[in-house]
Amino acid sequence: MADADWLSERGRDESDWRGMTVACTCVGSMMVDRELFVSAPGKVILHGEHAVVHGKVALAVGLNLRTFLRLRPGKDNGTVEINLPNIGTKLTWKISDLQALVPSFHNSPESKPLGPSPEQLDFLKTFAGFSNGTTDTESLAVLAFLYLYLSICGQALPSLEIVVWSQLPTGAGLGSSAAYSVSIAAALLATSGKISIPAQENIRWTQAELTLINSWAFQGEKVIHGNPSGVDNAVGTWGGALRFQAGEINPIERVPVLEILLTNTCVPRSTKTLVAGVKDKLLKFPGIMEPVLSSINAISEECQRVLQAGVEGLTIEQYSVLEELIDINQHHLNVIGVGHPSLDRLCQATTSHGLHSKLTGAGGGGCAITLLRPDIEPSVVDAVKQELSAYGYQCWRTSIGAPGVSLHSSSMLPEDVTRSFNKA
Amino acid sequence: MADADWLSERGRDESDWRGMTVACTCVGSMMVDRELFVSAPGKVILHGEHAVVHGKVALAVGLNLRTFLRLRPGKDNGTVEINLPNIGTKLTWKISDLQALVPSFHNSPESKPLGPSPEQLDFLKTFAGFSNGTTDTESLAVLAFLYLYLSICGQALPSLEIVVWSQLPTGAGLGSSAAYSVSIAAALLATSGKISIPAQENIRWTQAELTLINSWAFQGEKVIHGNPSGVDNAVGTWGGALRFQAGEINPIERVPVLEILLTNTCVPRSTKTLVAGVKDKLLKFPGIMEPVLSSINAISEECQRVLQAGVEGLTIEQYSVLEELIDINQHHLNVIGVGHPSLDRLCQATTSHGLHSKLTGAGGGGCAITLLRPDIEPSVVDAVKQELSAYGYQCWRTSIGAPGVSLHSSSMLPEDVTRSFNKA
């Protein structure tokens, strides 16, 4: 990760989980006495979507559209409040009411999270007044919060007010739920003294602390998604780039940040149907399709090689290779049947301006990334954005390889975030 | 081939080259006493272009844009005339002048053609008054004719008039030179008694006769191209579909005829440069590109399987597979770097009408094929043709899997052919 050097300066035992927990308990306190700002990035798949289902490598990268969280002491010391302005949700509970649930959510501080049991989820649904089969964004977000609050904060529930506001669209395959879970897990772990609260914004958590954040965020993802891969919360936690293959997730040491245009075609799709379609094609034309997956695998490998070689700044030639890999993979994704006319239009529009795009995630609509070289004229980006907006697409100029979960001081927050928090 | 049953009825020894030659000498005579009409198809690569350079399978198919030849006895019995109305060439020589060249072009009737030697070509260039480095279409066509005339007709040169008129554009990778060489070789072999002159139009030459036509046509191709692969003249001779791999050419038994739209983008390209570009990509990204060539190989295999399974008429499902293979290969051809914006436009235009297209041949512009299902509405084809014409492309509604070299009666010639011959 980008902060590997800093981590060794801290001199913590980063490989020993129990050592870390002991070290942390002396840093914070169970009382909330200050304001905390945390953010976590979204995620895009740079290469390897779908191929990863068939045992190939995928590269997932931190997307610098972030979810921001503000944690404050509760006003009256007797309530806990979750406020999600993106979806117009603001709920307050009495801590005395929540206290009754605590015995069912006990995790010993030395053990890793156990994962939400069906009974725990039933308790929470009953408590929050949600029907049993509930799947709407609001209910799932609230359940995940309550689960993490009760599980992390344990027997001495703190009174607090949490606002979570995100730059990420939801349901677009950009890891918005993971960014939500990661920022809640980090804030609750910090405020309850289970991880440190670094004094300076540019100092990040240790690997062991990040591992703890990640494992709790994964539990939050389980509440929301049932059976998540763990990639999204890992990217939300570590940021940068991760290599994902056969269920194993490995952060890639130090990758450069790449400017991109992220576009949401806003065409809805079913990941499940698309994944099934790829499987059908593989069964129908194994001799044709298996080599395509091998080629995608080699694209991910080559991309990782280029990123690692270009960590001090990519050369023009390295940018050209990244563009070429994007073009090739977009063709392959069409071949395996996850393209869409909306994505074809997007690629045509960006190609006509000399830019290179591919779908990211499930395909069949959804989102795409367009690589922007550092020397690109702003007028070109504006023209492309205008063209894509005319198709009804949403466009963000942002970056990938973004840092993972971070603590912020209020003065350093982006303006849109401060505005949203002030209104909340 | 389609006439396999008929061949066995003829009872000829088709595997014995010498046996065939002896059998043939009694069929014709060295005197030209009748009019002959011969045609040979063009060629398109259905799948496997470029991959074939790297040892993969390619499928080449007969294109029903044909080159037609009319052979008549010479008017004054002392001259030979070649008339090529497509390129405005009409040349007449005295047989007494040509007779002096004959000793240099002697091929014993029992032996296979030896191939044009540099000395033979120098003789011909001097005789025809062409400069030594000549490469223009007219000169090469004339040289090939003279070479075949002198080599095939041997010591007793017949007086004749030959008109060759083609529906094929030249220089578009559609095998126009091979169709020319095949039809000249067939007409000269027939008129000089080296192969039979079937009495009925629907009776075709035997395998042994076709083999002889093909080997002479290959010599004509050598005069024109220097070092041809032999695929074009094989398709011009046998028609149908041929499988080509590692220099070996094998006709595929019985394939269905497929309706297509053949489009020439009229964008000029250098096959040599495109082939070199693919090689460079293979060297640059072997792990990414080699699987793509394997996938193309599997496409050719699958296509052959479907064509052979659908010889009695393709099902809707089989048409869908052929369409899918076309789409996949077009993506692959883009991946290996032989696409072109003109081809992208073509694919977009045909896709928007529900049709499936791929480049054929070298790519980088050049020609493309669009598969037409038998139930397609003529209005759709008209609309597509109109759109493509608006881009400045040339379009033909034609077919592939077309029969190879054929003898015709004058009454059965297509109208455009008759008109061209009458004007010639």
Coordinates of C-alpha atoms in Angstrom, one line a residue, chain B residues 18-314:
Chain B
R18 CA -1.1 -39.5 -65.7
G19 CA -4.2 -41.6 -66.2
M20 CA -6.3 -38.4 -66.3
T21 CA -4.0 -36.8 -68.9
V22 CA -4.2 -39.8 -71.2
A23 CA -8.0 -39.9 -70.8
C24 CA -8.2 -36.2 -71.6
T25 CA -6.2 -36.2 -74.8
C26 CA -8.9 -38.0 -76.7
V27 CA -11.7 -35.5 -75.7
G28 CA -10.7 -32.3 -77.4
S29 CA -8.6 -31.2 -80.3
M30 CA -5.9 -28.6 -80.8
M31 CA -8.2 -26.8 -83.2
V32 CA -10.6 -24.2 -81.8
D33 CA -13.9 -25.0 -83.5
R34 CA -16.4 -23.6 -81.0
E35 CA -17.3 -20.9 -78.6
L36 CA -16.6 -21.6 -74.9
F37 CA -17.9 -19.7 -71.9
V38 CA -16.1 -20.3 -68.6
S39 CA -16.5 -18.6 -65.3
A40 CA -14.7 -18.7 -61.9
P41 CA -15.8 -17.3 -58.6
G42 CA -14.0 -14.7 -56.4
K43 CA -13.0 -15.5 -52.9
V44 CA -13.6 -14.3 -49.4
I45 CA -12.1 -15.4 -46.2
L46 CA -15.0 -16.4 -44.0
H47 CA -12.9 -16.8 -40.8
G48 CA -9.2 -17.0 -40.0
E49 CA -7.6 -14.1 -41.9
H50 CA -4.3 -13.2 -40.1
A51 CA -4.6 -16.1 -37.7
V52 CA -3.7 -18.3 -40.7
V53 CA -0.3 -16.6 -40.9
H54 CA 0.4 -18.0 -37.4
G55 CA -0.5 -21.6 -38.2
K56 CA -4.3 -21.4 -37.5
V57 CA -7.1 -22.6 -39.7
A58 CA -8.8 -20.3 -42.2
L59 CA -11.9 -20.9 -44.2
A60 CA -11.9 -19.5 -47.7
V61 CA -15.2 -19.6 -49.7
G62 CA -16.2 -19.1 -53.2
L63 CA -17.8 -15.7 -53.8
N64 CA -20.5 -15.5 -56.4
L65 CA -19.1 -12.4 -58.0
R66 CA -17.5 -14.1 -60.9
T67 CA -15.0 -13.6 -63.7
F68 CA -16.4 -14.7 -67.1
L69 CA -14.5 -15.7 -70.1
R70 CA -15.6 -16.1 -73.7
L71 CA -13.2 -18.0 -76.0
R72 CA -13.8 -18.0 -79.8
P73 CA -11.9 -19.1 -82.8
G74 CA -9.6 -16.3 -84.1
K75 CA -11.2 -14.3 -86.9
D76 CA -8.3 -14.8 -89.4
N77 CA -6.7 -18.0 -88.0
G78 CA -3.3 -16.3 -87.6
T79 CA -3.7 -14.2 -84.5
V80 CA -4.5 -14.5 -80.8
E81 CA -6.4 -11.7 -79.0
I82 CA -6.9 -10.9 -75.3
N83 CA -9.6 -8.4 -74.5
L84 CA -10.1 -7.2 -70.9
P85 CA -12.9 -4.7 -71.1
N86 CA -12.8 -4.0 -67.3
I87 CA -9.4 -2.3 -67.7
G88 CA -9.8 -1.2 -71.4
T89 CA -7.1 -3.6 -72.6
K90 CA -7.3 -5.3 -76.0
L91 CA -4.1 -6.8 -77.5
T92 CA -3.6 -8.9 -80.6
W93 CA -0.5 -10.8 -81.5
K94 CA 0.5 -12.8 -84.6
I95 CA 0.8 -16.5 -83.9
S96 CA 3.9 -16.6 -86.1
D97 CA 5.6 -14.1 -83.8
L98 CA 4.6 -16.1 -80.7
Q99 CA 5.7 -19.4 -82.2
A100 CA 9.3 -18.3 -81.7
L101 CA 8.8 -18.2 -77.9
V102 CA 7.3 -21.7 -77.7
P103 CA 10.5 -23.7 -77.1
S104 CA 11.1 -21.7 -73.9
F105 CA 7.6 -22.7 -72.6
H106 CA 7.6 -26.4 -73.3
N107 CA 5.9 -28.5 -70.6
S108 CA 5.7 -32.2 -71.3
P109 CA 2.0 -33.2 -71.1
E110 CA 2.8 -35.8 -68.4
S111 CA 4.5 -33.4 -66.0
K112 CA 3.0 -30.9 -63.7
P113 CA 3.6 -27.2 -64.5
L114 CA 7.1 -26.2 -63.6
G115 CA 6.2 -22.6 -62.7
P116 CA 7.3 -19.4 -64.5
S117 CA 11.0 -19.0 -64.5
P118 CA 12.6 -15.5 -64.4
E119 CA 13.9 -16.2 -67.9
Q120 CA 10.4 -17.0 -69.2
L121 CA 9.0 -13.8 -67.6
D122 CA 11.9 -11.8 -69.1
F123 CA 11.1 -13.3 -72.6
L124 CA 7.5 -12.3 -72.2
K125 CA 8.1 -8.8 -71.0
T126 CA 10.5 -8.2 -73.9
F127 CA 8.0 -9.7 -76.3
A128 CA 5.1 -7.6 -75.0
G129 CA 7.2 -4.4 -74.7
F130 CA 6.8 -4.1 -70.9
S131 CA 9.6 -2.6 -68.8
N132 CA 11.3 -5.1 -66.5
G133 CA 9.9 -3.9 -63.1
T134 CA 6.3 -3.6 -64.4
T135 CA 3.6 -4.2 -61.8
D136 CA 0.5 -2.6 -63.2
T137 CA -2.7 -4.7 -63.4
E138 CA -2.8 -4.6 -67.2
S139 CA 0.7 -5.7 -67.8
L140 CA 0.5 -8.5 -65.2
A141 CA -2.8 -9.8 -66.6
V142 CA -1.3 -9.8 -70.1
L143 CA 1.9 -11.6 -69.0
A144 CA -0.2 -14.2 -67.1
F145 CA -2.3 -14.8 -70.2
L146 CA 0.8 -15.1 -72.5
Y147 CA 2.5 -17.4 -70.0
L148 CA -0.6 -19.7 -69.8
Y149 CA -1.3 -19.6 -73.6
L150 CA 2.3 -20.6 -74.5
S151 CA 2.7 -23.1 -71.7
I152 CA -0.6 -24.9 -72.1
C153 CA -1.1 -24.7 -75.8
G154 CA 2.5 -25.8 -76.5
Q155 CA 3.7 -26.4 -80.0
A156 CA 0.5 -26.0 -82.0
L157 CA -0.7 -22.5 -81.0
P158 CA -4.4 -22.1 -81.7
S159 CA -5.8 -18.9 -83.2
L160 CA -8.3 -17.5 -80.7
E161 CA -10.1 -14.5 -79.3
I162 CA -10.5 -14.3 -75.5
V163 CA -12.7 -11.8 -73.7
V164 CA -12.5 -11.8 -69.9
W165 CA -15.0 -9.7 -68.0
S166 CA -15.3 -9.7 -64.2
Q167 CA -18.0 -8.7 -61.7
L168 CA -15.1 -8.5 -59.1
P169 CA -13.4 -5.3 -58.1
T170 CA -9.6 -5.6 -58.5
G171 CA -7.2 -5.1 -55.6
A172 CA -9.9 -5.7 -53.0
G173 CA -8.6 -9.0 -51.8
L174 CA -11.5 -10.8 -53.5
G175 CA -9.3 -13.1 -55.6
S176 CA -9.9 -11.3 -58.9
S177 CA -6.5 -12.3 -60.3
A178 CA -7.0 -15.9 -59.3
A179 CA -10.5 -16.0 -60.9
Y180 CA -8.9 -14.6 -64.1
S181 CA -6.1 -17.2 -64.0
V182 CA -8.5 -20.0 -63.3
S183 CA -10.8 -19.1 -66.1
I184 CA -8.0 -18.7 -68.6
A185 CA -6.3 -21.9 -67.5
A186 CA -9.7 -23.8 -67.8
A187 CA -10.5 -22.4 -71.2
L188 CA -7.0 -23.0 -72.6
L189 CA -6.8 -26.6 -71.2
A190 CA -10.3 -27.3 -72.6
T191 CA -9.7 -25.9 -76.0
S192 CA -6.3 -27.6 -76.3
G193 CA -7.9 -31.0 -75.4
K194 CA -6.0 -31.4 -72.1
I195 CA -9.3 -31.5 -70.2
S196 CA -12.8 -32.4 -71.4
I197 CA -15.5 -30.1 -72.6
P198 CA -18.5 -31.3 -70.7
A199 CA -21.5 -31.4 -72.9
Q200 CA -24.0 -30.0 -70.4
E201 CA -23.7 -27.0 -68.3
N202 CA -24.5 -28.7 -65.0
I203 CA -21.8 -31.3 -65.5
R204 CA -18.5 -30.1 -64.0
W205 CA -15.0 -31.2 -64.5
T206 CA -13.6 -34.2 -62.7
Q207 CA -11.4 -33.8 -59.6
A208 CA -8.3 -34.6 -61.7
E209 CA -9.3 -32.0 -64.3
L210 CA -9.9 -29.5 -61.6
T211 CA -6.5 -30.3 -60.1
L212 CA -4.9 -29.6 -63.5
I213 CA -6.8 -26.4 -63.9
N214 CA -5.8 -25.4 -60.4
S215 CA -2.1 -26.1 -60.9
W216 CA -2.0 -24.0 -64.1
A217 CA -4.0 -21.2 -62.5
F218 CA -1.5 -21.2 -59.7
Q219 CA 1.3 -20.6 -62.3
G220 CA -0.8 -17.7 -63.6
E221 CA -1.0 -16.4 -60.0
K222 CA 2.7 -16.7 -59.6
V223 CA 3.2 -14.5 -62.7
I224 CA 0.9 -11.9 -61.2
H225 CA 1.8 -12.1 -57.5
G226 CA 5.3 -13.7 -57.3
N227 CA 4.6 -15.9 -54.3
P228 CA 0.9 -16.5 -53.9
S229 CA -0.5 -18.8 -51.1
G230 CA -2.5 -20.9 -53.6
V231 CA -5.7 -20.3 -51.7
D232 CA -7.3 -17.9 -54.2
N233 CA -6.8 -20.2 -57.2
A234 CA -8.0 -23.2 -55.2
V235 CA -11.2 -21.3 -54.3
G236 CA -11.6 -20.1 -57.9
T237 CA -11.2 -23.8 -59.1
W238 CA -13.2 -25.7 -56.5
G239 CA -15.5 -23.0 -55.1
G240 CA -17.5 -24.0 -52.0
A241 CA -15.4 -23.7 -49.0
L242 CA -11.7 -24.6 -48.4
R243 CA -9.9 -25.1 -45.2
F244 CA -6.4 -23.6 -45.2
Q245 CA -3.8 -24.3 -42.6
A246 CA 0.0 -24.3 -42.5
G247 CA 0.2 -24.1 -46.3
E248 CA -2.2 -27.1 -46.7
I249 CA -5.4 -26.5 -48.7
N250 CA -8.3 -28.9 -48.3
P251 CA -11.7 -28.5 -49.9
I252 CA -14.6 -29.0 -47.4
E253 CA -17.1 -31.5 -48.7
R254 CA -20.5 -29.9 -49.5
V255 CA -21.3 -26.6 -47.8
P256 CA -24.5 -24.6 -48.1
V257 CA -24.6 -21.4 -50.1
L258 CA -25.0 -18.4 -47.9
E259 CA -26.5 -15.1 -49.0
I260 CA -24.4 -12.1 -48.1
L261 CA -23.9 -8.5 -48.6
L262 CA -20.4 -7.8 -49.8
T263 CA -19.2 -4.3 -49.1
N264 CA -16.0 -2.7 -50.2
T265 CA -15.2 0.3 -48.0
C266 CA -12.8 1.4 -50.8
V267 CA -10.3 2.3 -48.0
P268 CA -6.9 1.3 -49.4
R269 CA -4.7 -0.7 -47.2
S270 CA -1.4 -2.6 -47.2
T271 CA -1.7 -6.2 -46.4
K272 CA 2.0 -6.4 -45.7
T273 CA 1.8 -3.6 -43.1
L274 CA -1.3 -5.1 -41.5
V275 CA 0.3 -8.5 -41.2
A276 CA 3.4 -7.0 -39.7
G277 CA 1.3 -5.0 -37.2
V278 CA -0.4 -8.3 -36.0
K279 CA 3.1 -9.8 -35.6
D280 CA 4.2 -6.8 -33.6
K281 CA 1.2 -7.1 -31.3
L282 CA 1.9 -10.8 -30.8
L283 CA 5.5 -10.0 -29.8
K284 CA 4.4 -7.1 -27.5
F285 CA 1.5 -8.9 -25.7
P286 CA 2.0 -12.7 -26.3
G287 CA -0.1 -13.7 -23.3
I288 CA -3.0 -11.5 -24.5
M289 CA -2.8 -12.1 -28.2
E290 CA -2.0 -15.8 -28.6
P291 CA -5.3 -16.8 -26.9
V292 CA -7.1 -14.6 -29.4
L293 CA -5.6 -16.5 -32.3
S294 CA -6.6 -19.7 -30.6
S295 CA -10.1 -18.4 -30.3
I296 CA -10.2 -17.4 -34.0
N297 CA -9.0 -20.9 -34.8
A298 CA -11.9 -22.3 -32.8
I299 CA -14.3 -20.0 -34.6
S300 CA -13.1 -21.4 -38.0
E301 CA -13.6 -25.0 -36.6
E302 CA -17.0 -24.2 -35.2
C303 CA -18.1 -22.5 -38.5
Q304 CA -16.9 -25.5 -40.5
R305 CA -18.9 -27.8 -38.2
V306 CA -22.1 -25.7 -38.6
L307 CA -21.7 -25.4 -42.3
Q308 CA -21.3 -29.2 -42.7
A309 CA -24.2 -29.9 -40.4
G310 CA -26.4 -27.5 -42.3
V311 CA -25.7 -28.6 -45.8
E312 CA -29.3 -29.5 -46.4
G313 CA -30.4 -26.1 -45.3
L314 CA -29.4 -24.2 -42.2

